[in-house]
XYZ file of C-alpha atoms in Angstrom:
362
model
C 0.000 0.000 0.000
C 1.482 3.320 -1.059
C 0.450 6.753 0.199
C 1.441 10.435 0.240
C 1.671 13.015 2.990
C 1.379 16.782 2.788
C 4.410 18.641 4.020
C 5.093 22.373 4.343
C 7.024 22.535 1.091
C 5.376 19.733 -0.902
C 4.161 16.141 -0.929
C 6.142 13.138 0.310
C 5.755 9.703 -1.314
C 5.777 6.475 0.728
C 5.524 2.733 0.182
C 4.684 0.100 2.798
C 6.333 -3.278 3.369
C 6.536 -5.870 6.135
C 9.581 -7.544 7.656
C 9.486 -10.114 10.427
C 5.784 -9.316 10.872
C 6.443 -5.608 11.475
C 5.019 -2.855 9.283
C 7.662 -0.555 7.830
C 7.613 2.268 5.320
C 10.058 3.625 2.780
C 10.136 7.179 1.406
C 11.102 8.306 -2.069
C 13.563 10.695 -0.446
C 12.352 13.984 -1.909
C 9.281 16.257 -1.989
C 7.028 16.922 -4.971
C 5.133 20.107 -5.776
C 2.133 18.264 -7.188
C 0.233 15.576 -5.321
C -0.264 13.518 -8.475
C 3.522 13.347 -9.012
C 4.001 12.127 -5.452
C 1.259 9.506 -5.917
C 2.846 8.266 -9.146
C 6.290 7.920 -7.527
C 4.749 6.232 -4.462
C 3.099 3.622 -6.676
C 6.354 3.028 -8.568
C 8.189 2.636 -5.266
C 5.556 0.174 -4.030
C 5.825 -1.897 -7.202
C 9.595 -2.033 -6.801
C 9.322 -3.182 -3.180
C 6.630 -5.748 -4.008
C 8.798 -7.176 -6.773
C 11.716 -7.832 -4.428
C 12.533 -11.408 -3.638
C 11.156 -11.968 -0.100
C 14.035 -14.316 0.590
C 16.395 -11.343 0.500
C 15.647 -10.630 4.151
C 17.435 -13.868 5.088
C 20.041 -13.876 2.339
C 23.678 -14.533 3.150
C 26.322 -11.918 2.441
C 28.008 -14.162 -0.123
C 24.730 -14.877 -1.969
C 23.681 -11.230 -2.057
C 27.098 -10.194 -3.368
C 26.794 -12.796 -6.119
C 23.305 -11.548 -7.084
C 24.587 -7.961 -7.090
C 27.635 -8.884 -9.173
C 25.588 -10.750 -11.776
C 22.946 -7.993 -11.962
C 25.053 -4.840 -11.989
C 28.624 -5.750 -12.880
C 28.695 -8.688 -15.281
C 26.600 -6.880 -17.943
C 28.669 -3.710 -17.554
C 32.251 -4.916 -17.172
C 33.463 -6.080 -20.566
C 37.027 -7.180 -19.835
C 37.741 -10.734 -18.714
C 40.185 -9.496 -16.056
C 37.597 -7.058 -14.693
C 34.929 -9.744 -14.366
C 37.400 -12.136 -12.765
C 38.315 -9.507 -10.188
C 34.677 -9.162 -9.085
C 34.330 -12.935 -9.011
C 37.451 -13.279 -6.885
C 36.153 -10.793 -4.308
C 33.027 -12.962 -4.008
C 35.204 -15.978 -3.236
C 36.963 -14.095 -0.444
C 33.579 -13.114 1.042
C 32.411 -16.737 0.859
C 35.631 -17.999 2.408
C 35.442 -15.686 5.424
C 31.705 -15.206 6.081
C 30.524 -18.560 4.719
C 26.689 -18.663 5.012
C 26.341 -15.810 7.489
C 23.234 -13.694 6.898
C 23.836 -10.169 5.774
C 21.602 -8.684 8.465
C 23.693 -10.401 11.172
C 26.995 -8.769 10.190
C 28.168 -5.924 12.400
C 30.797 -3.256 11.613
C 33.376 -4.780 13.959
C 33.116 -8.148 12.210
C 33.504 -6.507 8.816
C 36.613 -4.701 10.095
C 38.029 -8.047 11.211
C 37.432 -9.303 7.668
C 39.388 -6.346 6.226
C 42.195 -6.975 8.711
C 42.243 -10.678 7.783
C 42.367 -9.913 4.066
C 44.908 -7.128 4.510
C 47.383 -9.399 6.281
C 48.343 -11.007 2.970
C 47.453 -8.378 0.374
C 48.953 -5.105 -0.753
C 47.423 -1.647 -0.797
C 45.857 -1.672 -4.268
C 44.210 -5.076 -3.832
C 42.841 -4.163 -0.387
C 41.599 -0.786 -1.624
C 39.754 -2.344 -4.551
C 38.075 -4.996 -2.382
C 36.980 -2.411 0.201
C 35.518 -0.105 -2.473
C 33.606 -2.861 -4.274
C 32.091 -4.267 -1.086
C 31.068 -0.815 0.132
C 29.144 -0.240 -3.104
C 27.515 -3.679 -2.909
C 26.357 -3.167 0.678
C 24.972 0.269 -0.251
C 22.692 -1.503 -2.722
C 21.646 -3.900 0.040
C 20.517 -0.919 2.118
C 18.485 0.363 -0.852
C 16.979 -3.115 -1.247
C 15.972 -3.043 2.451
C 17.991 -6.170 3.113
C 19.737 -4.327 5.944
C 19.025 -1.040 7.713
C 22.547 0.360 7.917
C 25.684 0.010 5.847
C 28.051 -1.966 8.058
C 31.016 -0.963 5.861
C 30.756 2.720 6.835
C 33.784 3.977 8.783
C 35.720 0.789 8.078
C 39.477 1.335 7.901
C 41.690 0.042 5.126
C 44.436 -2.341 6.228
C 47.074 -3.938 4.033
C 50.504 -5.532 4.053
C 53.046 -2.997 2.798
C 55.487 -5.829 2.039
C 53.006 -7.199 -0.518
C 52.442 -3.846 -2.208
C 54.175 -4.026 -5.549
C 55.839 -0.713 -6.231
C 55.608 0.115 -9.901
C 59.095 0.521 -11.292
C 59.797 3.464 -13.516
C 62.826 4.707 -15.427
C 65.228 7.561 -14.914
C 65.609 10.023 -17.791
C 68.787 8.288 -18.994
C 67.163 4.856 -18.749
C 64.164 6.131 -20.676
C 66.360 7.507 -23.442
C 68.170 4.179 -23.555
C 64.849 2.310 -23.850
C 63.616 4.559 -26.661
C 66.912 4.203 -28.546
C 66.871 0.391 -28.263
C 63.222 0.245 -29.336
C 63.799 2.422 -32.392
C 66.856 0.398 -33.431
C 64.752 -2.714 -33.992
C 61.730 -1.139 -35.732
C 60.229 -3.353 -38.415
C 56.834 -2.641 -39.993
C 56.070 -6.382 -40.041
C 56.246 -6.470 -36.237
C 54.256 -3.610 -34.738
C 54.918 -4.294 -31.044
C 57.835 -1.875 -30.912
C 55.702 0.878 -32.457
C 53.098 0.286 -29.748
C 55.772 0.538 -27.057
C 56.905 3.894 -28.456
C 53.304 5.092 -28.550
C 52.836 4.176 -24.878
C 56.036 6.006 -23.921
C 55.154 9.193 -25.808
C 51.412 9.351 -24.998
C 50.741 7.450 -21.747
C 47.797 5.729 -23.435
C 46.380 2.462 -22.104
C 47.205 -0.751 -23.963
C 43.633 -1.314 -25.163
C 43.443 2.284 -26.437
C 46.637 1.855 -28.447
C 45.477 -1.495 -29.839
C 42.250 0.110 -31.085
C 43.829 2.965 -33.048
C 42.867 3.372 -36.707
C 44.424 5.780 -39.174
C 41.361 8.014 -38.865
C 42.335 8.601 -35.228
C 45.689 10.157 -36.123
C 45.835 13.721 -37.417
C 49.293 14.279 -38.857
C 48.517 17.932 -39.626
C 47.621 18.911 -36.057
C 49.931 16.376 -34.348
C 47.118 14.734 -32.384
C 45.798 11.273 -31.601
C 42.096 10.884 -30.776
C 41.011 8.194 -28.311
C 37.356 7.197 -28.789
C 37.343 3.403 -28.370
C 39.380 0.517 -26.987
C 40.177 -3.043 -28.067
C 39.019 -6.342 -26.609
C 41.823 -8.752 -27.455
C 39.716 -11.722 -26.322
C 36.886 -11.107 -28.815
C 39.132 -9.199 -31.246
C 36.644 -6.360 -31.519
C 36.185 -2.730 -30.557
C 34.565 -1.743 -27.281
C 33.883 1.459 -25.375
C 36.671 3.273 -23.589
C 37.186 2.577 -19.894
C 35.257 5.721 -18.881
C 33.629 8.669 -20.647
C 36.579 10.845 -19.711
C 38.867 8.378 -21.502
C 37.552 9.846 -24.759
C 40.111 12.543 -25.441
C 42.503 14.073 -27.965
C 46.191 13.866 -27.116
C 48.815 16.227 -28.461
C 51.905 14.270 -29.601
C 55.363 15.084 -30.901
C 56.296 14.860 -34.555
C 58.966 12.253 -33.778
C 56.343 9.637 -32.823
C 54.198 10.464 -35.854
C 57.205 10.022 -38.123
C 57.703 6.492 -36.772
C 53.993 5.661 -37.082
C 53.737 6.978 -40.650
C 56.010 4.134 -41.752
C 53.237 1.659 -40.825
C 50.996 3.057 -43.549
C 52.983 0.852 -45.927
C 51.036 -2.108 -44.470
C 47.836 -0.728 -46.090
C 45.740 -1.700 -43.057
C 42.780 0.106 -41.526
C 44.129 -0.315 -38.018
C 47.458 1.280 -37.209
C 49.094 -1.662 -35.453
C 47.949 -4.638 -37.518
C 51.056 -6.738 -38.122
C 52.085 -8.870 -41.091
C 49.595 -11.558 -39.948
C 46.828 -8.928 -39.905
C 46.451 -9.268 -36.137
C 46.927 -6.828 -33.255
C 49.721 -7.748 -30.790
C 48.325 -9.084 -27.507
C 49.435 -8.357 -23.941
C 51.630 -11.444 -23.972
C 53.350 -10.465 -27.228
C 53.893 -6.884 -26.059
C 55.403 -7.902 -22.728
C 57.713 -10.440 -24.389
C 58.926 -7.769 -26.797
C 59.388 -5.239 -23.981
C 61.386 -7.713 -21.880
C 63.724 -8.402 -24.821
C 64.318 -4.685 -25.306
C 64.977 -4.163 -21.588
C 67.430 -7.070 -21.567
C 69.260 -5.748 -24.627
C 69.388 -2.332 -22.967
C 70.851 -3.873 -19.777
C 67.896 -2.556 -17.775
C 66.953 -4.864 -14.895
C 63.321 -4.182 -13.917
C 61.669 -7.192 -12.254
C 58.075 -5.878 -12.131
C 58.188 -3.862 -15.343
C 55.526 -4.571 -17.973
C 53.682 -2.772 -20.771
C 51.343 -0.856 -18.424
C 54.435 0.410 -16.582
C 55.098 2.591 -19.624
C 52.069 4.663 -18.599
C 53.763 5.255 -15.237
C 57.018 6.070 -17.046
C 55.161 8.712 -19.063
C 53.781 10.290 -15.880
C 57.163 10.189 -14.120
C 58.864 11.926 -17.043
C 56.235 14.684 -17.235
C 56.437 15.260 -13.474
C 60.234 15.468 -13.681
C 59.818 18.253 -16.258
C 57.474 20.200 -13.999
C 54.254 19.523 -15.949
C 51.137 20.391 -13.942
C 49.307 17.406 -12.459
C 45.971 18.701 -13.823
C 47.331 18.609 -17.371
C 48.709 15.104 -16.788
C 45.334 13.924 -15.450
C 43.506 15.149 -18.566
C 46.139 13.593 -20.818
C 45.695 10.214 -19.114
C 41.904 10.361 -19.497
C 41.115 10.265 -15.785
C 37.634 11.452 -14.792
C 39.066 13.599 -12.000
C 42.411 14.543 -10.509
C 41.757 12.460 -7.377
C 42.224 9.285 -9.422
C 45.550 10.575 -10.728
C 46.718 11.542 -7.251
C 45.795 8.110 -5.842
C 47.278 6.079 -8.699
C 50.540 7.990 -8.910
C 50.882 9.069 -5.275
C 54.245 7.291 -4.953
C 55.643 9.359 -7.844
C 54.100 12.610 -6.652
C 55.476 12.088 -3.134
C 58.935 11.392 -4.519
C 59.023 14.541 -6.651
C 57.570 16.569 -3.765
C 60.422 15.368 -1.550
C 62.903 16.413 -4.212
C 61.298 19.841 -4.457
C 61.349 20.203 -0.667
C 65.085 19.529 -0.691
C 65.595 22.104 -3.445
C 63.528 24.638 -1.500
C 65.698 24.162 1.596
C 68.892 24.599 -0.470
C 67.512 27.801 -1.988
C 66.656 29.165 1.455
C 70.143 28.350 2.769
C 71.730 30.967 0.493
C 69.507 33.831 1.689
């Protein structure tokens, strides 16, 4: 049964439901100027509540997470690695909470779970798990499975020894890498061209894989990012986020290298002699060979590390973090600050030392 109530500044919409034999009500959360609008929203809210699975009130945390993942994430997340990550978080929930009902979990128990997980996982893994679960439990509150979000105020814990620090290159090492990459350029093997593109633009692997000649403007020295590549299905897909759609200014040196690939007469820039796009495995193998030939020992260095190398180089040249964030296609600067905090802190420490030296001569 839905109903409306007159308030001083408008009409409030309500829907009624029962849990454990007790009558409860849910509000639409805002006021309406017209009574008919409030009545319409109240009816829609009632239909939504009535359509809920009554078994949700006794659902386990693990089962609700799985329902949430299949409903909201599986249809939206296109990458295999992304889907696997959500699936893996569900396994950790199942392992710790087993069949415990969601409504029986208290904040202190959830914090113990984070502490347990954090004992053997690094910062990034723990941060991702905490963020995903918080969102899931927020939906459970909206579904009236629980009254309060037990993940609120939870503190992130992690094992700093398990946090893989992304390795980057000094300016001399970067120049060495570029020189070694250019030395072995061959239009029949496009992996090296993709490595150069990552170094000079900071683009993601899937964005580079998806480039067509229409995306490169040789007159204005720009590359437009408007899609990405799914190497599993060998097809185009949307970019990671809306903000990933961007136009990047590039140097003429990179464009000169890329222009040579036009001799392959392919629609896509990095199609090789077998008319395929190099995969992650092929790119990392090629990068490791180049690093070895350059006498650069970087244990945790892989193709995505080139994006970090790009950021490190720009920071070393004093480029503003806002400009870097836009170039990377981040939706806001907070993401850039979080992802590259280790680099930003390092350059800030350098600047602090320079400031002190400058003040010493006054």
